[in-house]
């Protein structure tokens, strides 16, 4: 998934960014409005256009009959080869649907009734019908967010984004081309991402939407560049609405033992990501809203689920729904069954003793990575397991 999420994903998982007018959540540093809830929700933000995407606690009295948000990895096609991609996009068949089936998935999502759908990938801008998808969602009353590497952003595409997207996030994972291009697996990707963020944020300035931001996946080797990146944003992206720093999670390709040993953040770095004073230091360099997160809620630890930190529904390109956003294993397809049925089935997986038995004791990044590898093999299908077996070692 583009954005390192998470999801970022993610979210990035599921989706990932922001905080709001509820008790402070561990691992999330910064201020910002909650896009799941809309403009009428009390918020702590200071910038009127800053919007972020993050799993959120369930409000008192709220039911879980439908997810507040859906992340749809609409294609696994991607021009980049990110070393930590949780979906291994660009390394597997795209699973991209034709327009008739895309429309069916959209209609199923509208019927499900989330407040937000995040279009991610892979690179969603390679899908020819991406703006038809976005317009159909908006017509159904759903806010549309877009994650992109920026590789394909032109003036024409930028103009289309302004018309149908509520929030667009560009992934940039370093303050230099050397760092970003190494992690993202393609020369020139830093310059294109920076240009895309500049083009989109400048075009959106003065408009109510879209909000335009940058997602920075934090690894061991790019951690030290975070302050320089904030300075870069201040000089090169003066119209940007937000910056999100989220720790690379030990999922997908990033769960490989070599990647965990060399690139997952160290305990000291993780402590700093959870430190308000460190976030304040970064914030001093940039005018945009800034959020720092350890992304720990994407682990779906039973303790955090019990606190009401509910993730987005995760949809694969072909309409299948994952039981848990960052782990392999689906519970059915939106082309075959109602979204509410699949959501209930997904939630049942979260309390499966086989799941909780692996996640509950995983209190370190290394333990989380081990749980990920076991869960992926346990719940992935035959093709998933074959793909996992073919993964190259890192470094």
XYZ file of N, CA and C in Angstrom, residues 113-361:
747
model
N -22.211 2.177 3.809
C -22.389 3.444 4.497
C -21.238 3.980 5.318
N -19.965 3.743 4.949
C -18.884 4.406 5.676
C -18.882 5.899 5.379
N -18.266 6.667 6.246
C -18.175 8.098 5.982
C -17.065 8.415 4.990
N -16.051 7.555 4.951
C -14.891 7.803 4.107
C -14.459 6.523 3.419
N -14.063 6.626 2.157
C -13.352 5.555 1.467
C -11.999 6.109 1.044
N -10.948 5.393 1.419
C -9.589 5.752 1.044
C -9.186 4.891 -0.143
N -8.848 5.526 -1.256
C -8.385 4.811 -2.446
C -6.873 4.754 -2.403
N -6.350 3.525 -2.344
C -4.919 3.336 -2.206
C -4.488 2.225 -3.137
N -3.340 1.619 -2.868
C -2.850 0.580 -3.750
C -1.649 -0.110 -3.141
N -0.650 -0.382 -3.991
C -0.479 0.036 -5.360
C -0.624 1.535 -5.560
N -0.679 1.883 -6.828
C -0.836 3.281 -7.226
C -2.212 3.463 -7.848
N -3.145 4.065 -7.113
C -4.512 4.176 -7.629
C -4.629 4.989 -8.905
N -3.685 5.884 -9.161
C -3.792 6.721 -10.355
C -3.491 5.967 -11.647
N -3.070 4.695 -11.565
C -2.904 3.912 -12.793
C -4.225 3.275 -13.218
N -5.240 3.335 -12.378
C -6.548 2.773 -12.719
C -7.272 3.768 -13.621
N -7.568 3.405 -14.871
C -8.174 4.377 -15.797
C -9.477 4.980 -15.285
N -10.232 4.201 -14.527
C -11.541 4.659 -14.065
C -11.501 5.267 -12.658
N -10.317 5.630 -12.171
C -10.199 6.043 -10.775
C -11.107 7.224 -10.441
N -11.224 8.180 -11.354
C -12.050 9.349 -11.040
C -13.540 9.061 -11.211
N -13.876 8.088 -12.053
C -15.263 7.623 -12.104
C -15.634 6.956 -10.784
N -14.708 6.167 -10.250
C -14.932 5.538 -8.948
C -15.152 6.604 -7.881
N -14.268 7.607 -7.864
C -14.367 8.657 -6.852
C -15.677 9.429 -6.973
N -16.058 9.764 -8.196
C -17.293 10.520 -8.399
C -18.511 9.704 -7.988
N -18.486 8.405 -8.270
C -19.629 7.557 -7.892
C -19.740 7.460 -6.367
N -18.592 7.386 -5.686
C -18.609 7.366 -4.225
C -19.151 8.681 -3.667
N -18.662 9.793 -4.204
C -19.128 11.104 -3.735
C -20.626 11.280 -3.968
N -21.085 10.799 -5.112
C -22.517 10.900 -5.402
C -23.342 10.100 -4.402
N -22.711 9.066 -3.825
C -23.385 8.266 -2.808
C -23.219 8.810 -1.404
N -22.619 9.994 -1.285
C -22.482 10.627 0.018
C -21.262 10.215 0.807
N -20.250 9.638 0.126
C -19.048 9.155 0.795
C -17.878 10.083 0.477
N -17.157 10.511 1.492
C -15.945 11.305 1.302
C -14.842 10.413 0.736
N -14.058 10.935 -0.202
C -13.041 10.131 -0.883
C -11.652 10.699 -0.603
N -10.784 9.841 -0.088
C -9.393 10.197 0.140
C -8.525 9.393 -0.827
N -7.375 9.949 -1.193
C -6.496 9.307 -2.163
C -5.072 9.310 -1.649
N -4.415 8.150 -1.711
C -2.984 8.031 -1.434
C -2.258 7.804 -2.751
N -1.151 8.497 -2.955
C -0.412 8.363 -4.205
C 1.082 8.519 -3.980
N 1.854 7.866 -4.824
C 3.304 8.060 -4.833
C 3.683 9.347 -5.535
N 2.729 9.922 -6.274
C 2.993 11.134 -7.034
C 3.596 10.895 -8.396
N 3.915 9.655 -8.717
C 4.623 9.354 -9.961
C 3.833 9.796 -11.187
N 2.528 9.667 -11.142
C 1.698 9.933 -12.319
C 0.945 11.264 -12.246
N 1.275 12.117 -11.307
C 0.537 13.373 -11.168
C 0.993 14.378 -12.225
N 0.078 14.734 -13.109
C 0.285 15.761 -14.129
C -0.702 16.893 -13.867
N -0.630 17.951 -14.661
C -1.602 19.035 -14.509
C -3.024 18.525 -14.722
N -3.201 17.638 -15.714
C -4.536 17.114 -16.005
C -5.055 16.280 -14.840
N -4.214 15.397 -14.323
C -4.634 14.562 -13.201
C -4.851 15.420 -11.957
N -3.985 16.399 -11.756
C -4.156 17.288 -10.614
C -5.482 18.014 -10.649
N -5.898 18.462 -11.834
C -7.188 19.146 -11.968
C -8.338 18.212 -11.629
N -8.230 16.947 -12.042
C -9.279 15.973 -11.728
C -9.339 15.698 -10.227
N -8.173 15.635 -9.586
C -8.128 15.429 -8.139
C -8.879 16.542 -7.417
N -8.677 17.767 -7.860
C -9.330 18.905 -7.209
C -10.847 18.807 -7.248
N -11.377 18.149 -8.262
C -12.825 18.119 -8.449
C -13.529 17.039 -7.638
N -12.862 15.906 -7.387
C -13.600 14.776 -6.804
C -12.979 14.188 -5.538
N -11.802 14.639 -5.140
C -11.121 14.070 -3.981
C -11.193 15.047 -2.814
N -11.494 14.541 -1.621
C -11.585 15.388 -0.433
C -10.250 15.558 0.268
N -9.377 14.576 0.118
C -8.103 14.580 0.826
C -7.119 13.758 0.015
N -5.954 14.305 -0.291
C -4.946 13.574 -1.050
C -3.626 13.600 -0.290
N -3.011 12.437 -0.168
C -1.754 12.289 0.553
C -0.692 11.740 -0.388
N 0.449 12.414 -0.429
C 1.586 11.992 -1.239
C 2.627 11.375 -0.312
N 3.177 10.240 -0.700
C 4.172 9.551 0.121
C 5.571 10.040 -0.220
N 6.272 10.566 0.779
C 7.667 10.982 0.629
C 8.415 10.484 1.856
N 9.431 9.665 1.647
C 10.058 8.958 2.759
C 11.520 9.324 2.963
N 11.808 10.606 2.954
C 13.156 11.070 3.222
C 13.287 12.527 2.842
N 14.352 13.153 3.335
C 14.612 14.547 2.989
C 15.501 14.669 1.769
N 15.991 13.536 1.268
C 16.875 13.534 0.104
C 16.419 12.478 -0.889
N 16.789 12.692 -2.139
C 16.451 11.705 -3.162
C 17.166 10.388 -2.908
N 18.392 10.449 -2.370
C 19.139 9.212 -2.121
C 18.378 8.303 -1.161
N 17.860 8.869 -0.096
C 17.143 8.073 0.902
C 15.792 7.607 0.376
N 14.994 8.529 -0.120
C 13.659 8.176 -0.606
C 13.731 7.166 -1.744
N 14.569 7.423 -2.734
C 14.621 6.543 -3.905
C 15.105 5.150 -3.533
N 16.013 5.057 -2.555
C 16.472 3.737 -2.103
C 15.331 2.975 -1.447
N 14.603 3.612 -0.553
C 13.516 2.935 0.143
C 12.342 2.633 -0.777
N 12.092 3.528 -1.722
C 10.952 3.374 -2.624
C 11.284 2.571 -3.879
N 12.565 2.282 -4.087
C 12.929 1.329 -5.127
C 12.910 1.844 -6.544
N 12.964 3.194 -6.723
C 13.009 3.705 -8.091
C 13.648 5.086 -8.123
N 14.664 5.213 -8.967
C 15.329 6.500 -9.140
C 14.351 7.522 -9.700
N 14.433 8.726 -9.195
C 13.563 9.798 -9.657
C 12.250 9.907 -8.916
N 11.956 8.948 -8.046
C 10.648 8.964 -7.375
C 10.545 10.096 -6.357
N 11.663 10.493 -5.746
C 11.632 11.611 -4.798
C 11.242 12.905 -5.500
N 11.895 13.182 -6.612
C 11.602 14.421 -7.333
C 10.155 14.457 -7.807
N 9.661 13.316 -8.281
C 8.270 13.278 -8.747
C 7.290 13.460 -7.593
N 7.582 12.836 -6.459
C 6.691 12.969 -5.307
C 6.673 14.406 -4.803
N 7.843 15.014 -4.711
C 7.916 16.394 -4.238
C 7.195 17.332 -5.200
N 7.379 17.097 -6.491
C 6.693 17.915 -7.493
C 5.176 17.741 -7.397
N 4.740 16.495 -7.193
C 3.300 16.238 -7.085
C 2.709 16.940 -5.872
N 3.400 16.854 -4.733
C 2.902 17.509 -3.526
C 2.848 19.022 -3.710
N 3.870 19.581 -4.372
C 3.888 21.023 -4.618
C 2.771 21.427 -5.569
N 2.607 20.657 -6.630
C 1.585 20.960 -7.635
C 0.178 20.896 -7.024
N -0.084 19.836 -6.275
C -1.418 19.648 -5.713
C -1.719 20.661 -4.609
N -0.748 20.888 -3.714
C -1.008 21.813 -2.604
C -1.161 23.243 -3.095
N -0.384 23.632 -4.106
C -0.524 24.985 -4.652
C -1.877 25.159 -5.336
N -2.297 24.135 -6.077
C -3.579 24.224 -6.783
C -4.755 24.237 -5.818
N -4.596 23.562 -4.672
C -5.694 23.478 -3.705
C -5.744 24.669 -2.759
N -4.694 25.480 -2.739
C -4.648 26.619 -1.818
C -5.846 27.538 -2.055
N -6.504 27.911 -0.981
C -7.656 28.792 -1.093
C -8.970 28.075 -1.318
N -8.917 26.769 -1.551
C -10.133 25.976 -1.738
C -10.477 25.271 -0.431
N -11.746 24.936 -0.275
C -12.147 24.174 0.906
C -11.568 22.769 0.866
N -11.493 22.172 -0.317
C -10.895 20.855 -0.480
C -10.369 20.706 -1.904
N -9.446 19.790 -2.112
C -8.970 18.803 -1.157
C -7.915 19.368 -0.214
N -7.840 18.777 0.978
C -6.674 18.966 1.816
C -5.544 18.143 1.217
N -4.335 18.661 1.270
C -3.188 17.989 0.660
C -2.107 17.816 1.720
N -1.609 16.602 1.853
C -0.585 16.332 2.848
C 0.445 15.351 2.362
N 1.409 15.097 3.226
C 2.501 14.173 2.938
C 2.565 13.137 4.047
N 2.773 11.896 3.657
C 2.950 10.779 4.578
C 4.397 10.311 4.483
N 5.080 10.264 5.625
C 6.494 9.896 5.698
C 6.596 8.625 6.530
N 6.931 7.511 5.891
C 7.103 6.256 6.605
C 8.469 6.254 7.273
N 8.487 6.158 8.591
C 9.724 6.305 9.358
C 10.410 4.954 9.511
N 11.646 4.883 9.048
C 12.478 3.693 9.189
C 13.726 4.051 9.996
N 14.514 3.045 10.290
C 15.741 3.285 11.044
C 16.677 4.235 10.298
N 16.747 4.061 8.970
C 17.727 4.834 8.201
C 17.254 6.226 7.811
N 15.942 6.497 7.847
C 15.497 7.855 7.503
C 15.019 8.647 8.716
N 15.126 8.046 9.900
C 14.672 8.719 11.116
C 15.380 10.058 11.314
N 16.689 10.069 11.120
C 17.467 11.285 11.381
C 17.135 12.411 10.415
N 16.489 12.093 9.293
C 16.164 13.119 8.305
C 14.827 13.810 8.568
N 14.121 13.408 9.607
C 12.803 14.000 9.864
C 12.862 15.522 10.064
N 13.793 16.062 10.871
C 13.855 17.527 10.995
C 14.165 18.213 9.671
N 15.098 17.653 8.906
C 15.415 18.248 7.606
C 14.215 18.186 6.668
N 13.440 17.122 6.773
C 12.253 17.028 5.930
C 11.256 18.129 6.284
N 11.099 18.407 7.567
C 10.197 19.493 7.971
C 10.668 20.827 7.404
N 11.968 21.051 7.414
C 12.497 22.288 6.831
C 12.254 22.314 5.328
N 12.376 21.158 4.688
C 12.110 21.069 3.255
C 10.656 21.415 2.956
N 9.754 20.900 3.765
C 8.335 21.212 3.586
C 8.101 22.712 3.711
N 8.733 23.328 4.705
C 8.522 24.758 4.933
C 8.963 25.597 3.739
N 10.025 25.162 3.063
C 10.545 25.960 1.947
C 9.951 25.566 0.607
N 9.737 24.272 0.383
C 9.291 23.797 -0.924
C 7.784 23.582 -1.012
N 7.125 23.392 0.128
C 5.692 23.077 0.120
C 4.947 24.012 1.071
N 4.996 25.303 0.843
C 4.407 26.255 1.793
C 2.891 26.165 1.908
N 2.225 25.587 0.910
C 0.761 25.489 0.946
C 0.274 24.148 1.477
N 1.192 23.277 1.915
C 0.807 21.945 2.380
C -0.036 22.044 3.650
N -1.035 21.183 3.766
C -1.922 21.190 4.926
C -1.398 20.370 6.093
N -0.758 19.245 5.839
C -0.330 18.403 6.946
C 0.849 17.525 6.558
N 1.581 17.132 7.599
C 2.662 16.152 7.482
C 2.382 15.063 8.507
N 2.465 13.821 8.071
C 2.261 12.684 8.967
C 3.511 11.823 8.973
N 4.094 11.637 10.147
C 5.214 10.724 10.338
C 4.688 9.473 11.035
N 4.760 8.328 10.367
C 4.291 7.082 10.953
C 5.343 5.997 10.844
N 5.591 5.296 11.932
C 6.601 4.242 11.937
C 6.261 3.146 10.939
N 7.272 2.688 10.202
C 7.097 1.502 9.370
C 6.706 0.339 10.272
N 5.673 -0.381 9.871
C 5.190 -1.495 10.677
C 5.780 -2.808 10.167
N 6.018 -3.773 11.038
C 6.579 -5.063 10.619
C 5.508 -5.960 10.016
N 5.020 -5.558 8.853
C 3.959 -6.272 8.149
C 4.351 -6.407 6.689
N 3.763 -7.361 5.985
C 4.106 -7.540 4.583
C 5.597 -7.738 4.405
N 6.176 -7.046 3.407
C 7.613 -7.167 3.172
C 8.433 -6.690 4.365
N 7.890 -5.771 5.142
C 8.619 -5.252 6.300
C 8.639 -6.223 7.471
N 7.952 -7.363 7.348
C 8.015 -8.375 8.402
C 9.175 -9.337 8.198
N 9.880 -9.211 7.069
C 11.040 -10.071 6.839
C 12.082 -9.844 7.937
N 12.725 -10.925 8.365
C 13.668 -10.822 9.475
C 14.775 -9.819 9.181
N 15.271 -9.799 7.943
C 16.339 -8.871 7.602
C 15.894 -7.424 7.665
N 14.673 -7.160 7.222
C 14.178 -5.782 7.268
C 13.981 -5.335 8.714
N 13.448 -6.218 9.529
C 13.254 -5.880 10.938
C 14.598 -5.576 11.593
N 15.616 -6.352 11.255
C 16.932 -6.177 11.870
C 17.628 -4.903 11.423
N 17.343 -4.438 10.195
C 18.088 -3.305 9.637
C 17.286 -2.016 9.500
N 15.966 -2.098 9.344
C 15.213 -0.887 9.004
C 14.024 -0.555 9.913
N 13.467 -1.519 10.615
C 12.414 -1.168 11.573
C 13.044 -0.313 12.674
N 12.326 0.713 13.124
C 12.907 1.652 14.076
C 13.390 0.942 15.335
N 14.446 1.501 15.918
C 15.006 0.963 17.150
C 14.103 1.317 18.328
N 14.286 0.646 19.467
C 13.498 1.022 20.650
C 13.658 2.493 21.022
N 14.870 3.025 20.892
C 15.093 4.437 21.202
C 14.314 5.337 20.239
N 14.353 5.013 18.966
C 13.606 5.806 17.994
C 12.102 5.707 18.247
N 11.643 4.525 18.598
C 10.221 4.341 18.880
C 9.798 5.182 20.083
N 10.657 5.245 21.089
C 10.365 6.075 22.259
C 10.219 7.539 21.867
N 11.084 8.010 20.979
C 11.002 9.399 20.530
C 9.722 9.653 19.736
N 9.311 8.684 18.923
C 8.071 8.850 18.166
C 6.862 8.988 19.090
N 6.981 8.465 20.295
C 5.887 8.540 21.267
C 6.019 9.735 22.215
N 7.036 10.542 22.004
C 7.367 11.644 22.914
C 6.789 12.956 22.382
N 5.921 13.586 23.151
C 5.320 14.855 22.732
C 6.368 15.924 22.460
N 7.414 15.952 23.273
C 8.416 17.000 23.103
C 9.167 16.834 21.794
N 9.361 15.593 21.348
C 10.022 15.392 20.059
C 9.131 15.880 18.924
N 7.841 15.589 19.003
C 6.911 16.094 17.992
C 6.901 17.616 17.982
N 6.981 18.231 19.160
C 7.021 19.690 19.224
C 8.273 20.237 18.556
N 9.388 19.533 18.705
C 10.627 19.952 18.051
C 10.467 19.946 16.538
N 9.848 18.903 16.011
C 9.602 18.840 14.572
C 8.628 19.927 14.136
N 7.613 20.127 14.933
C 6.570 21.087 14.577
C 7.116 22.507 14.468
N 8.174 22.790 15.186
C 8.753 24.132 15.161
C 9.329 24.488 13.799
N 9.590 23.477 12.964
C 10.227 23.715 11.669
C 9.240 23.858 10.522
N 7.961 23.584 10.759
C 7.030 23.492 9.640
C 5.722 24.198 9.977
N 5.127 24.860 8.990
C 3.872 25.553 9.214
C 2.653 24.665 9.107
N 2.780 23.536 8.430
C 1.653 22.622 8.263
C 1.343 21.894 9.566
N 0.130 21.411 9.680
C -0.240 20.544 10.791
C 0.669 19.325 10.765
N 1.084 18.851 11.934
C 2.047 17.752 11.983
C 1.613 16.726 13.010
N 1.673 15.465 12.611
C 1.297 14.344 13.464
C 2.409 13.310 13.425
N 2.716 12.743 14.580
C 3.703 11.671 14.686
C 3.025 10.479 15.351
N 3.208 9.287 14.791
C 2.544 8.103 15.337
C 3.465 6.893 15.299
N 3.337 6.042 16.312
C 4.045 4.764 16.274
C 3.281 3.722 15.470
N 2.071 4.060 15.018
C 1.212 3.163 14.234
C 0.846 1.888 14.980
N 0.982 1.921 16.296
C 0.747 0.713 17.077
C -0.673 0.192 17.023
N -1.655 1.082 16.786
C -3.036 0.607 16.788
C -3.326 -0.332 15.627
N -2.485 -0.276 14.579
C -2.708 -1.182 13.454
C -2.370 -2.632 13.793
N -1.624 -2.838 14.882
C -1.338 -4.199 15.312
C -2.619 -4.932 15.687
N -3.619 -4.161 16.135
C -4.896 -4.710 16.601
C -4.720 -5.562 17.851
N -3.944 -5.021 18.777
C -3.767 -5.681 20.065
C -5.102 -5.701 20.807
N -5.430 -6.801 21.468
C -6.721 -6.885 22.167
C -6.962 -5.737 23.137
N -5.916 -5.250 23.795
C -6.089 -4.151 24.744
C -6.582 -2.891 24.042
N -6.047 -2.630 22.857
C -6.428 -1.406 22.146
C -7.807 -1.552 21.498
N -8.118 -2.748 21.039
C -9.473 -2.977 20.532
C -10.497 -2.794 21.648
N -10.146 -3.250 22.848
C -11.054 -3.111 23.984
C -11.285 -1.650 24.344
N -10.320 -0.796 24.007
C -10.459 0.641 24.251
C -11.262 1.327 23.147
N -11.693 0.547 22.156
C -12.518 1.101 21.095
C -11.757 1.608 19.898
N -10.469 1.244 19.762
C -9.686 1.681 18.611
C -9.952 0.718 17.452
N -10.924 1.062 16.655
C -11.441 0.173 15.623
C -10.848 0.559 14.273
N -10.277 -0.390 13.540
C -9.661 -0.069 12.258
C -10.690 0.091 11.149
N -10.207 0.570 10.027
C -11.038 0.627 8.829
C -11.232 -0.779 8.267
N -12.281 -0.951 7.473
C -12.401 -2.162 6.668
C -11.381 -2.083 5.539
N -10.678 -3.176 5.279
C -9.662 -3.219 4.227
C -10.164 -4.078 3.070
N -10.208 -3.484 1.873
C -10.705 -4.173 0.688
C -9.568 -4.350 -0.304
N -9.410 -5.564 -0.812
C -8.389 -5.845 -1.812
C -8.892 -5.411 -3.192
N -8.008 -5.328 -4.204
C -8.423 -4.798 -5.511
C -9.638 -5.489 -6.111
N -9.741 -6.793 -5.919
C -10.821 -7.550 -6.557
C -12.104 -7.591 -5.739
N -12.171 -6.800 -4.674
C -13.391 -6.729 -3.884
C -13.422 -7.626 -2.664
N -12.403 -8.463 -2.475
C -12.371 -9.290 -1.277
C -12.022 -8.427 -0.065
N -12.589 -8.777 1.077
C -12.418 -8.005 2.302
C -11.493 -8.757 3.249
N -10.464 -8.066 3.716
C -9.566 -8.677 4.692
C -10.230 -8.720 6.066
N -9.919 -9.762 6.812
C -10.413 -9.834 8.183
C -9.732 -8.793 9.055
N -8.427 -8.604 8.830
C -7.635 -7.647 9.600
C -6.778 -6.879 8.600
N -6.759 -5.549 8.676
C -6.178 -4.753 7.593
C -4.745 -5.084 7.224
N -3.882 -5.378 8.199
C -2.460 -5.520 7.876
C -1.993 -6.971 7.833
N -2.912 -7.914 7.953
C -2.551 -9.326 7.904
C -3.304 -10.014 6.769
N -2.689 -11.064 6.228
C -3.321 -11.816 5.150
C -4.583 -12.515 5.659
N -5.473 -12.797 4.717
C -6.680 -13.534 5.060
C -7.936 -12.732 4.810
N -8.798 -13.247 3.930
C -10.036 -12.549 3.593
C -11.247 -13.319 4.111
N -12.387 -12.617 4.143
C -13.608 -13.210 4.696
C -14.747 -13.239 3.684
N -14.448 -12.966 2.428
C -15.474 -12.956 1.399
C -15.322 -11.740 0.507
N -16.216 -11.607 -0.460
C -16.109 -10.546 -1.463
C -17.349 -9.660 -1.484
N -17.119 -8.370 -1.700
C -18.225 -7.426 -1.865
C -19.003 -7.680 -3.145
N -18.432 -8.449 -4.061
C -19.148 -8.822 -5.278
C -20.164 -9.930 -5.023
N -20.047 -10.586 -3.862
C -20.900 -11.737 -3.578
C -21.822 -11.562 -2.376
N -21.395 -10.767 -1.391
C -22.147 -10.655 -0.145
C -22.219 -9.200 0.303
N -23.216 -8.854 1.116
C -23.319 -7.484 1.626
C -22.134 -7.114 2.509
N -21.775 -5.846 2.477
C -20.657 -5.377 3.279
C -20.864 -5.580 4.763
N -22.099 -5.437 5.243
C -22.355 -5.623 6.670
C -22.070 -7.057 7.106
N -22.374 -8.018 6.235
C -22.081 -9.420 6.541
C -20.580 -9.637 6.655
N -19.826 -9.073 5.715
C -18.376 -9.236 5.716
C -17.738 -8.517 6.902
N -18.268 -7.366 7.274
C -17.741 -6.621 8.415
C -17.933 -7.408 9.710
N -19.097 -8.012 9.889
C -19.320 -8.837 11.083
C -18.366 -10.016 11.099
N -18.160 -10.616 9.941
C -17.260 -11.763 9.850
C -15.823 -11.341 10.158
N -15.438 -10.173 9.677
C -14.091 -9.668 9.957
C -13.910 -9.429 11.452
N -14.883 -8.793 12.081
C -14.769 -8.504 13.512
C -14.652 -9.778 14.338
N -15.301 -10.845 13.885
C -15.215 -12.111 14.616
C -13.781 -12.633 14.642
N -13.014 -12.361 13.581
C -11.622 -12.818 13.509
C -10.775 -12.144 14.590
N -11.098 -10.920 14.945
C -10.251 -10.171 15.867
C -10.131 -10.842 17.233
N -11.167 -11.568 17.634
C -11.146 -12.230 18.939
C -10.882 -13.726 18.836
N -10.544 -14.198 17.650
C -10.185 -15.606 17.464
C -8.986 -15.921 18.370
N -9.058 -16.973 19.185
C -7.951 -17.286 20.092
C -6.619 -17.478 19.379
N -6.655 -17.949 18.132
C -5.405 -18.101 17.387
C -4.779 -16.743 17.098
N -5.613 -15.734 16.916
C -5.129 -14.376 16.662
C -4.654 -13.726 17.955
N -5.503 -13.715 18.956
C -5.141 -13.057 20.210
C -3.948 -13.738 20.879
N -3.824 -15.047 20.688
C -2.700 -15.759 21.277
C -1.363 -15.344 20.702
N -1.366 -14.846 19.461
C -0.128 -14.370 18.845
C 0.096 -12.882 19.073
N -0.957 -12.091 19.015
C -0.798 -10.636 19.108
C -0.654 -10.163 20.550
N -1.386 -10.766 21.469
C -1.400 -10.259 22.842
C -0.014 -10.194 23.476
N 0.845 -11.213 23.318
C 2.166 -11.120 23.949
C 3.196 -10.340 23.135
